[in-house]
Amino acid sequence: AKLIDIAELKGSGKKVVVKTEVSGPGSRLIPAEPIAFPPLDLADINLNISIEKLLGARNLTIQNLQTNIVLAGGRLSLRPLKMHIAGADLNFKGDAEGLGRKNAKISASLKASGIDLGELLKTVSGKDDLKGGRTVVVADLQASGRSPAKLASTLKGHVRVSVGPGQVYNRNLDDLLGDVFAGVINTIDPFHTKENESELKCLVINVPVKDGIVLIDDTVALETNKVGVSLAGLVNLNTEKIDLLARPMAKKGLGIGADLLSDLVRIRGTLSKPQTEIDPAGVAKTTVLRGIDVATFGLTALYRGQRSKLSADQMCAEALRTRNTPPTGKDQNK
C-alpha cells in the first residue's frame, strides 16, 4: 500500500470513554488479570506488509513500514518490523510462542536512534511537554507468563534509553519525567515551577533486569541547566516495591544553594505510590539494598552507587558507562 489512513478505517462513530478505577492504597499498577490471547496453533500464516505512509491518530505519521509476520506451529514472529517515525529509523524484532496457554514465552528487541522525542510526545498526547530531546533506544527483553504482572515478574534483559538536550515545560514536568524523577526535583528545588521552562541537558536509563528486578547502579540520571540527579537502588516488578536513593548536585553559579542539595533523597513505596523523603544523615546509603538478593547480578556490595564523586555535569556519562565486572573488595569498603 502507498497510503493507509487509520482514521478512515475507524469511521466516524461516537467516541467510547472507558472508565477506569482510581488506584487506592495497595493497588497494583501492573494488571494481574490474564491476557485473552487467541490460540495460535490453529493456522499457519506468512504475511508480508509494506506501507509507504501510515497515518495514525493525532496526525502520527509512520513511513516506510516493512515487516514479515510468520505464524507457524503456534509461534508468532516479526522478523523484523522496520519503520521511520519521529525522524528515526526503528527496528523491532519479536517472538511469541504458547500464546493462549499458561506460560507464553515472549522475546523482543528494539533499536531506534535519533527519535525526536518532543515531536513524538506532542503527536501522541497532544501536549507540549518537550521541545527537542533526540533519543536513542536499545532494548532486549524476554519474559514468560499469561498476565502483564507475571510477564513483569519474569522479565530479564537490558534497556538503554538516552535523551539529548531539549526544553521542558515545567507545568508538564510530572507527565514527562514520571512520579519518581518529578518527586525528586520537587523535593530538592521546590521553586522550579516559578519558571516556565527548564533546560534539559540529558536523561539516561541504562539498566539490567533479571527475574523481574531492575538494578540501578548510578545508571539512571538526569541533568538540567541547574542540577544533576543520579539514582541507585532496586525496583521489584513482582511486588512493585521500589527502594531508591537519589543524589542531587547543584551546578555552580546558578542560584541554588549547595546546602539545599547536600542531602540524599530516598524514594520508597510502590510504583503506583512512590514517596520521597530527605535523608540528611545518609543512613539509607548503607541499607537501601539490604535484604534483596543483588548477587543475582554478580554484585556483592550492598550499596555502592552513592560513593562516586561525580560532578553535576558527569551524571549522564556515568549512567551510560558499561559495567562489566562486580566491584572488588577494595571498592566495597569505600
Coordinates of C-alpha atoms in Angstrom, one line a residue:
A1 CA 0.0 0.0 0.0
K2 CA 1.1 3.5 -0.7
L3 CA -1.1 5.2 1.9
I4 CA -3.3 3.9 4.8
D5 CA -5.3 6.3 7.0
I6 CA -6.3 4.7 10.3
A7 CA -8.9 7.4 10.9
E8 CA -10.7 6.5 7.7
L9 CA -10.7 2.8 8.7
K10 CA -12.1 3.6 12.2
G11 CA -15.0 5.5 10.8
S12 CA -16.8 8.4 12.4
G13 CA -18.7 6.6 15.2
K14 CA -19.1 8.0 18.7
K15 CA -16.1 8.0 20.9
V16 CA -16.3 5.4 23.7
V17 CA -15.0 6.5 27.0
V18 CA -13.8 3.7 29.2
K19 CA -13.9 4.4 32.9
T20 CA -11.0 3.2 35.0
E21 CA -10.9 2.7 38.7
V22 CA -8.9 5.2 40.7
S23 CA -5.9 3.4 42.3
G24 CA -6.0 3.2 46.0
P25 CA -3.6 2.1 48.7
G26 CA -2.2 -1.4 47.9
S27 CA -3.4 -1.3 44.3
R28 CA -1.2 -2.6 41.6
L29 CA 0.0 -0.6 38.6
I30 CA 0.6 -3.8 36.5
P31 CA -2.6 -5.7 35.9
A32 CA -2.7 -9.3 37.2
E33 CA -5.6 -10.4 35.0
P34 CA -4.7 -12.9 32.3
I35 CA -4.5 -11.6 28.7
A36 CA -7.1 -13.2 26.5
F37 CA -4.6 -14.4 23.8
P38 CA -6.2 -16.3 21.0
P39 CA -4.9 -19.8 20.3
L40 CA -2.3 -19.5 17.5
D41 CA -1.8 -23.2 16.7
L42 CA -4.9 -23.3 14.5
A43 CA -3.4 -21.8 11.4
D44 CA -0.1 -21.1 9.7
I45 CA 0.4 -17.6 8.1
N46 CA 3.2 -16.0 6.2
L47 CA 2.4 -12.3 5.7
N48 CA 4.5 -9.5 4.2
I49 CA 3.4 -5.9 4.8
S50 CA 4.8 -2.9 3.0
I51 CA 3.2 0.6 3.6
E52 CA 4.8 3.8 2.3
K53 CA 2.8 6.0 4.6
L54 CA 0.6 5.1 7.6
L55 CA -1.5 7.9 9.1
G56 CA -2.5 7.3 12.7
A57 CA -4.3 9.3 15.4
R58 CA -3.3 12.9 16.1
N59 CA -1.5 13.1 12.7
L60 CA 1.0 10.4 13.8
T61 CA 2.8 9.5 10.6
I62 CA 4.8 6.3 10.0
Q63 CA 6.8 6.0 6.8
N64 CA 8.3 3.0 5.0
L65 CA 6.7 0.4 7.3
Q66 CA 8.1 -3.1 6.4
T67 CA 7.5 -6.4 8.2
N68 CA 7.3 -10.1 7.8
I69 CA 4.8 -11.8 10.1
V70 CA 5.2 -15.6 10.4
L71 CA 2.8 -17.8 12.3
A72 CA 3.8 -21.5 12.3
G73 CA 3.3 -24.2 14.9
G74 CA 1.8 -21.8 17.4
R75 CA 4.8 -19.4 17.2
L76 CA 4.4 -15.8 16.1
S77 CA 7.4 -13.9 14.7
L78 CA 8.0 -10.4 13.4
R79 CA 11.3 -10.6 11.6
P80 CA 11.8 -7.6 11.6
L81 CA 9.4 -4.7 11.9
K82 CA 11.0 -1.6 10.3
M83 CA 9.6 1.9 10.1
H84 CA 10.5 5.6 10.0
I85 CA 8.9 7.6 12.8
A86 CA 9.6 10.9 14.5
G87 CA 12.7 11.4 12.5
A88 CA 14.2 8.0 13.3
D89 CA 14.5 4.5 11.8
L90 CA 13.0 1.9 14.2
N91 CA 13.9 -1.8 14.0
F92 CA 11.9 -4.2 16.1
K93 CA 12.1 -8.0 16.3
G94 CA 9.7 -10.1 18.3
D95 CA 8.8 -13.7 19.0
A96 CA 5.9 -15.2 20.9
E97 CA 5.1 -18.9 21.5
G98 CA 2.5 -20.6 23.5
L99 CA 0.1 -17.7 23.4
G100 CA -3.3 -18.8 24.8
R101 CA -1.6 -21.2 27.1
K102 CA -0.5 -20.9 30.8
N103 CA 3.1 -20.0 30.1
A104 CA 3.5 -18.0 27.0
K105 CA 7.1 -17.0 26.1
I106 CA 7.8 -13.6 24.6
S107 CA 11.0 -12.0 23.5
A108 CA 11.6 -8.7 21.9
S109 CA 14.4 -6.4 20.8
L110 CA 14.2 -2.8 19.8
K111 CA 16.7 -0.4 18.3
A112 CA 15.9 3.2 17.4
S113 CA 18.3 6.2 17.0
G114 CA 17.5 9.9 16.5
I115 CA 13.9 9.9 17.7
D116 CA 12.6 13.5 18.1
L117 CA 11.0 12.8 21.5
G118 CA 9.4 16.2 21.7
E119 CA 7.6 15.7 18.4
L120 CA 6.6 12.2 19.2
L121 CA 5.1 13.1 22.7
K122 CA 3.2 16.0 21.2
T123 CA 1.7 13.8 18.5
V124 CA 0.7 11.0 20.9
S125 CA -0.5 13.1 23.8
G126 CA -1.3 16.5 22.3
K127 CA 0.8 18.2 24.9
D128 CA 3.9 20.4 24.5
D129 CA 5.9 18.6 27.2
L130 CA 9.2 18.9 25.5
K131 CA 11.0 20.6 22.6
G132 CA 13.9 18.6 21.1
G133 CA 15.2 15.6 23.0
R134 CA 16.8 13.4 20.4
T135 CA 16.6 9.9 21.7
V136 CA 18.3 6.6 21.3
V137 CA 16.6 3.4 22.5
V138 CA 18.2 -0.1 22.6
A139 CA 16.3 -2.9 24.4
D140 CA 16.5 -6.7 24.5
L141 CA 13.9 -8.4 26.8
Q142 CA 12.4 -11.8 27.5
A143 CA 9.5 -12.9 29.7
S144 CA 7.0 -15.7 30.2
G145 CA 3.5 -15.8 31.6
R146 CA 0.0 -15.0 30.7
S147 CA -0.8 -11.8 32.6
P148 CA 1.1 -8.5 32.5
A149 CA 2.1 -9.0 36.2
K150 CA 3.5 -12.5 35.5
L151 CA 5.4 -11.2 32.5
A152 CA 6.8 -8.4 34.5
S153 CA 7.9 -10.7 37.3
T154 CA 9.8 -13.0 34.9
L155 CA 11.3 -10.1 32.8
K156 CA 15.0 -10.3 32.0
G157 CA 17.3 -8.4 29.7
H158 CA 18.6 -4.9 29.4
V159 CA 17.2 -1.5 28.5
R160 CA 19.1 1.6 27.5
V161 CA 17.5 5.0 26.7
S162 CA 19.4 8.2 26.2
V163 CA 17.6 11.5 25.7
G164 CA 19.6 14.5 24.4
P165 CA 19.1 18.3 25.0
G166 CA 15.7 19.9 25.0
Q167 CA 13.4 22.4 26.7
V168 CA 11.0 21.1 29.3
Y169 CA 7.8 23.0 30.1
N170 CA 7.7 22.9 34.0
R171 CA 4.0 22.7 34.1
N172 CA 4.2 19.3 32.5
L173 CA 7.2 18.1 34.3
D174 CA 5.4 15.4 36.2
D175 CA 3.9 14.0 32.9
L176 CA 7.3 13.9 31.2
L177 CA 9.6 12.6 34.0
G178 CA 7.2 10.4 35.9
D179 CA 6.4 10.5 39.6
V180 CA 9.9 9.4 40.8
F181 CA 12.0 12.0 39.0
A182 CA 9.4 14.7 39.4
G183 CA 9.2 14.0 43.1
V184 CA 13.0 14.3 43.5
I185 CA 13.0 17.6 41.5
N186 CA 10.2 19.0 43.7
T187 CA 12.0 17.9 46.8
I188 CA 15.4 19.4 46.0
D189 CA 14.1 22.5 44.2
P190 CA 10.6 23.4 45.2
F191 CA 10.8 26.8 43.4
H192 CA 11.4 25.4 39.9
T193 CA 7.7 25.8 39.0
K194 CA 8.0 29.6 39.2
E195 CA 9.9 29.4 35.9
N196 CA 8.1 28.4 32.7
E197 CA 10.8 26.2 31.3
S198 CA 13.8 24.2 32.3
E199 CA 16.8 23.3 30.1
L200 CA 17.1 19.5 29.8
K201 CA 20.7 18.5 29.2
C202 CA 20.2 14.8 29.2
L203 CA 18.2 11.9 30.6
V204 CA 19.6 8.3 30.7
I205 CA 18.1 5.0 31.7
N206 CA 20.6 2.1 31.4
V207 CA 19.5 -0.8 33.5
P208 CA 19.7 -4.6 33.6
V209 CA 16.6 -6.6 34.5
K210 CA 16.6 -10.2 35.9
D211 CA 13.7 -12.2 37.4
G212 CA 11.6 -9.0 37.4
I213 CA 14.2 -7.0 39.4
V214 CA 15.6 -3.8 37.9
L215 CA 19.1 -2.9 39.2
I216 CA 20.0 0.7 39.2
D217 CA 23.7 1.5 40.0
D218 CA 24.1 5.2 39.1
T219 CA 22.6 4.1 35.8
V220 CA 19.6 6.4 35.8
A221 CA 20.5 10.0 35.6
L222 CA 19.0 13.4 34.8
E223 CA 20.8 16.7 34.1
T224 CA 19.2 20.1 33.7
N225 CA 20.9 23.5 33.5
K226 CA 20.7 23.8 37.3
V227 CA 21.0 20.3 38.8
G228 CA 22.3 16.8 38.1
V229 CA 20.5 13.8 39.7
S230 CA 21.7 10.2 39.8
L231 CA 19.7 7.2 41.0
A232 CA 20.7 3.9 42.6
G233 CA 18.7 1.1 44.1
L234 CA 16.2 -1.5 43.1
V235 CA 12.7 -1.8 41.5
N236 CA 11.0 -5.1 42.1
L237 CA 8.4 -5.6 39.3
N238 CA 6.9 -8.6 41.1
T239 CA 6.0 -6.8 44.3
E240 CA 6.1 -3.4 42.6
K241 CA 8.1 -2.1 45.6
I242 CA 10.8 0.5 45.0
D243 CA 13.8 1.5 47.1
L244 CA 15.9 4.1 45.5
L245 CA 18.4 6.8 46.6
A246 CA 18.8 10.0 44.6
R247 CA 22.0 12.0 44.8
P248 CA 21.3 15.6 43.6
M249 CA 24.1 18.0 42.9
A250 CA 23.8 21.7 42.0
K251 CA 25.6 23.3 39.1
K252 CA 27.8 26.2 40.1
G253 CA 26.7 29.8 39.7
L254 CA 23.1 29.1 39.0
G255 CA 21.4 30.4 42.2
I256 CA 20.7 27.1 44.0
G257 CA 22.4 27.0 47.4
A258 CA 24.7 24.0 47.9
D259 CA 23.0 23.4 51.3
L260 CA 19.7 22.7 49.5
L261 CA 21.3 19.8 47.6
S262 CA 23.7 18.4 50.3
D263 CA 21.3 15.6 51.4
L264 CA 20.3 12.4 49.7
V265 CA 16.7 11.8 48.7
R266 CA 15.1 8.4 49.5
I267 CA 12.4 7.1 47.2
R268 CA 10.3 4.3 48.7
G269 CA 6.9 2.8 48.4
T270 CA 5.4 1.3 45.2
L271 CA 5.3 2.0 41.5
S272 CA 1.7 3.4 41.9
K273 CA 2.5 5.4 45.1
P274 CA 6.2 6.4 45.3
Q275 CA 7.1 8.6 48.3
T276 CA 10.1 10.9 48.6
E277 CA 11.9 12.0 51.8
I278 CA 15.1 13.8 52.6
D279 CA 17.9 11.5 54.1
P280 CA 20.1 14.1 55.8
A281 CA 22.2 11.5 57.6
G282 CA 22.8 9.4 54.6
V283 CA 21.7 6.3 56.6
A284 CA 20.0 4.8 53.5
K285 CA 23.2 4.5 51.5
T286 CA 24.3 1.5 53.5
T287 CA 20.8 -0.1 53.8
V288 CA 18.9 0.6 50.6
L289 CA 19.7 -2.8 49.1
R290 CA 19.8 -4.8 52.3
G291 CA 17.7 -7.9 52.2
I292 CA 17.5 -8.1 48.4
D293 CA 19.5 -10.7 46.5
V294 CA 21.7 -8.5 44.3
A295 CA 24.0 -11.5 43.9
T296 CA 21.7 -12.3 41.0
F297 CA 23.5 -9.6 39.1
G298 CA 27.0 -10.8 40.2
L299 CA 27.3 -8.0 42.7
T300 CA 28.2 -8.4 46.4
A301 CA 28.2 -4.8 47.6
L302 CA 25.1 -3.8 49.5
Y303 CA 25.3 -0.3 48.0
R304 CA 28.0 1.5 46.1
G305 CA 26.2 3.9 43.8
Q306 CA 26.4 6.9 46.0
R307 CA 30.1 6.6 46.8
S308 CA 31.0 8.2 43.4
K309 CA 32.5 11.7 43.4
L310 CA 30.9 12.8 40.2
S311 CA 30.2 16.4 39.4
A312 CA 26.7 17.5 38.3
D313 CA 27.9 17.5 34.7
Q314 CA 29.0 13.9 34.7
M315 CA 25.8 12.1 35.8
C316 CA 24.6 11.0 32.3
A317 CA 28.1 10.0 31.2
E318 CA 28.5 7.8 34.2
A319 CA 25.0 6.3 33.7
L320 CA 25.9 5.3 30.2
R321 CA 29.2 3.6 31.2
T322 CA 29.3 -0.1 30.7
R323 CA 29.5 -2.1 33.9
N324 CA 31.2 -5.4 33.0
T325 CA 32.5 -6.6 36.4
P326 CA 31.3 -6.6 40.0
P327 CA 33.0 -4.3 42.5
T328 CA 36.2 -5.5 44.1
G329 CA 36.6 -5.9 47.9
K330 CA 38.6 -2.7 48.0
D331 CA 35.8 -0.8 46.2
Q332 CA 33.1 -2.2 48.5
N333 CA 34.8 -0.6 51.6
K334 CA 34.7 2.9 50.2

